[in-house]
């Protein structure tokens, strides 16, 4: 089979974007790596045929090819709601099984990669390399044997937390209950380092980050985080954290979520969500008063009214103007300036965010990043680092060749 990397002319970007020949040549001769996408649940839960042009979401195999997305770290994302249901492991394995089924069904197009060498070989053979990984440290169920088994099954990073604080690590968007990493959390990092599993600090609180960087003996990764200086979302990373990742030899891969990219979008979204809670509170207050007066304060009334409010506010959230491709590159630029060009890469979070940025609506538009970096006079060697080589270096440093 002819590698589409070797012969860029066989690819006409489906996106119909006009990219310069120089950008296309550079992009299609680079190893492009993205370290976070939640796409596999579309295959497992919704039965979408990712081998075809789905016309939905951000990733499918035809668009992966169009964007020359050589390596995707496919996240097995397990929501916090599985913790009380006590089925985090089941859910995590369901998703891994889905990824393995997808690759088995499409052996000419996609293959599981467990090492950096696998990634390079698979891409050179003209296929997409899929690296399995886990989002949500609660998936290990407080068990190092479970962690080791995930490694054996092929999982190559674990995001220490998701939006929720778990029993051993605090999240950036939840209450601090462990003062960062607990003693067991430190054991988790040591065991991940020993195995070669990448420690992913996206989602963790600042204190958990600093604890992790203190314990880690190998380069860490922020698989999908952006720069706090440009958008003050708690999920983003402050400049001193970026510099610490540089010292550690790790990599920060930029997330494409609108409120992580744009301070304007973050403020408008927060306002919308605060107003939603105020409206809900009003309905509940009214219902309580009505109940006292033996009037219409029934649970059904409250449920129906609050559902309508939520629906309307969700619609309004979708209408907030999205940031652009150029703003994604602003984050890359900022991290490159603060941490150095060796410590930044791509972590779109595709299929885990709402709408993609304008100009980066799905993975077929990845060449636009190369174009914009060229416009900003990055050297071709530095662009290759940003597109994937930095992440490959971190993968090799953790897992070995
Ligand atoms: Zn995430």
Short mmCIF file of C-alpha atoms and ligand atoms in Angstrom, two decimals, residues 36 135 162 203 224 235 349, ligand 1:
data_model
loop_
_atom_site.label_atom_id
_atom_site.label_comp_id
_atom_site.label_asym_id
_atom_site.label_seq_id
_atom_site.Cartn_x
_atom_site.Cartn_y
_atom_site.Cartn_z
CA UNK A 36 -6.51 13.06 23.54
CA UNK A 135 -8.99 9.22 31.44
CA UNK A 162 -11.08 13.64 35.58
CA UNK A 203 -7.39 17.76 34.95
CA UNK A 224 -5.09 18.03 26.84
CA UNK A 235 -8.11 23.28 33.73
CA UNK A 349 -9.84 16.62 23.10
ZN1 LIG B 1 -10.58 15.55 29.75
#
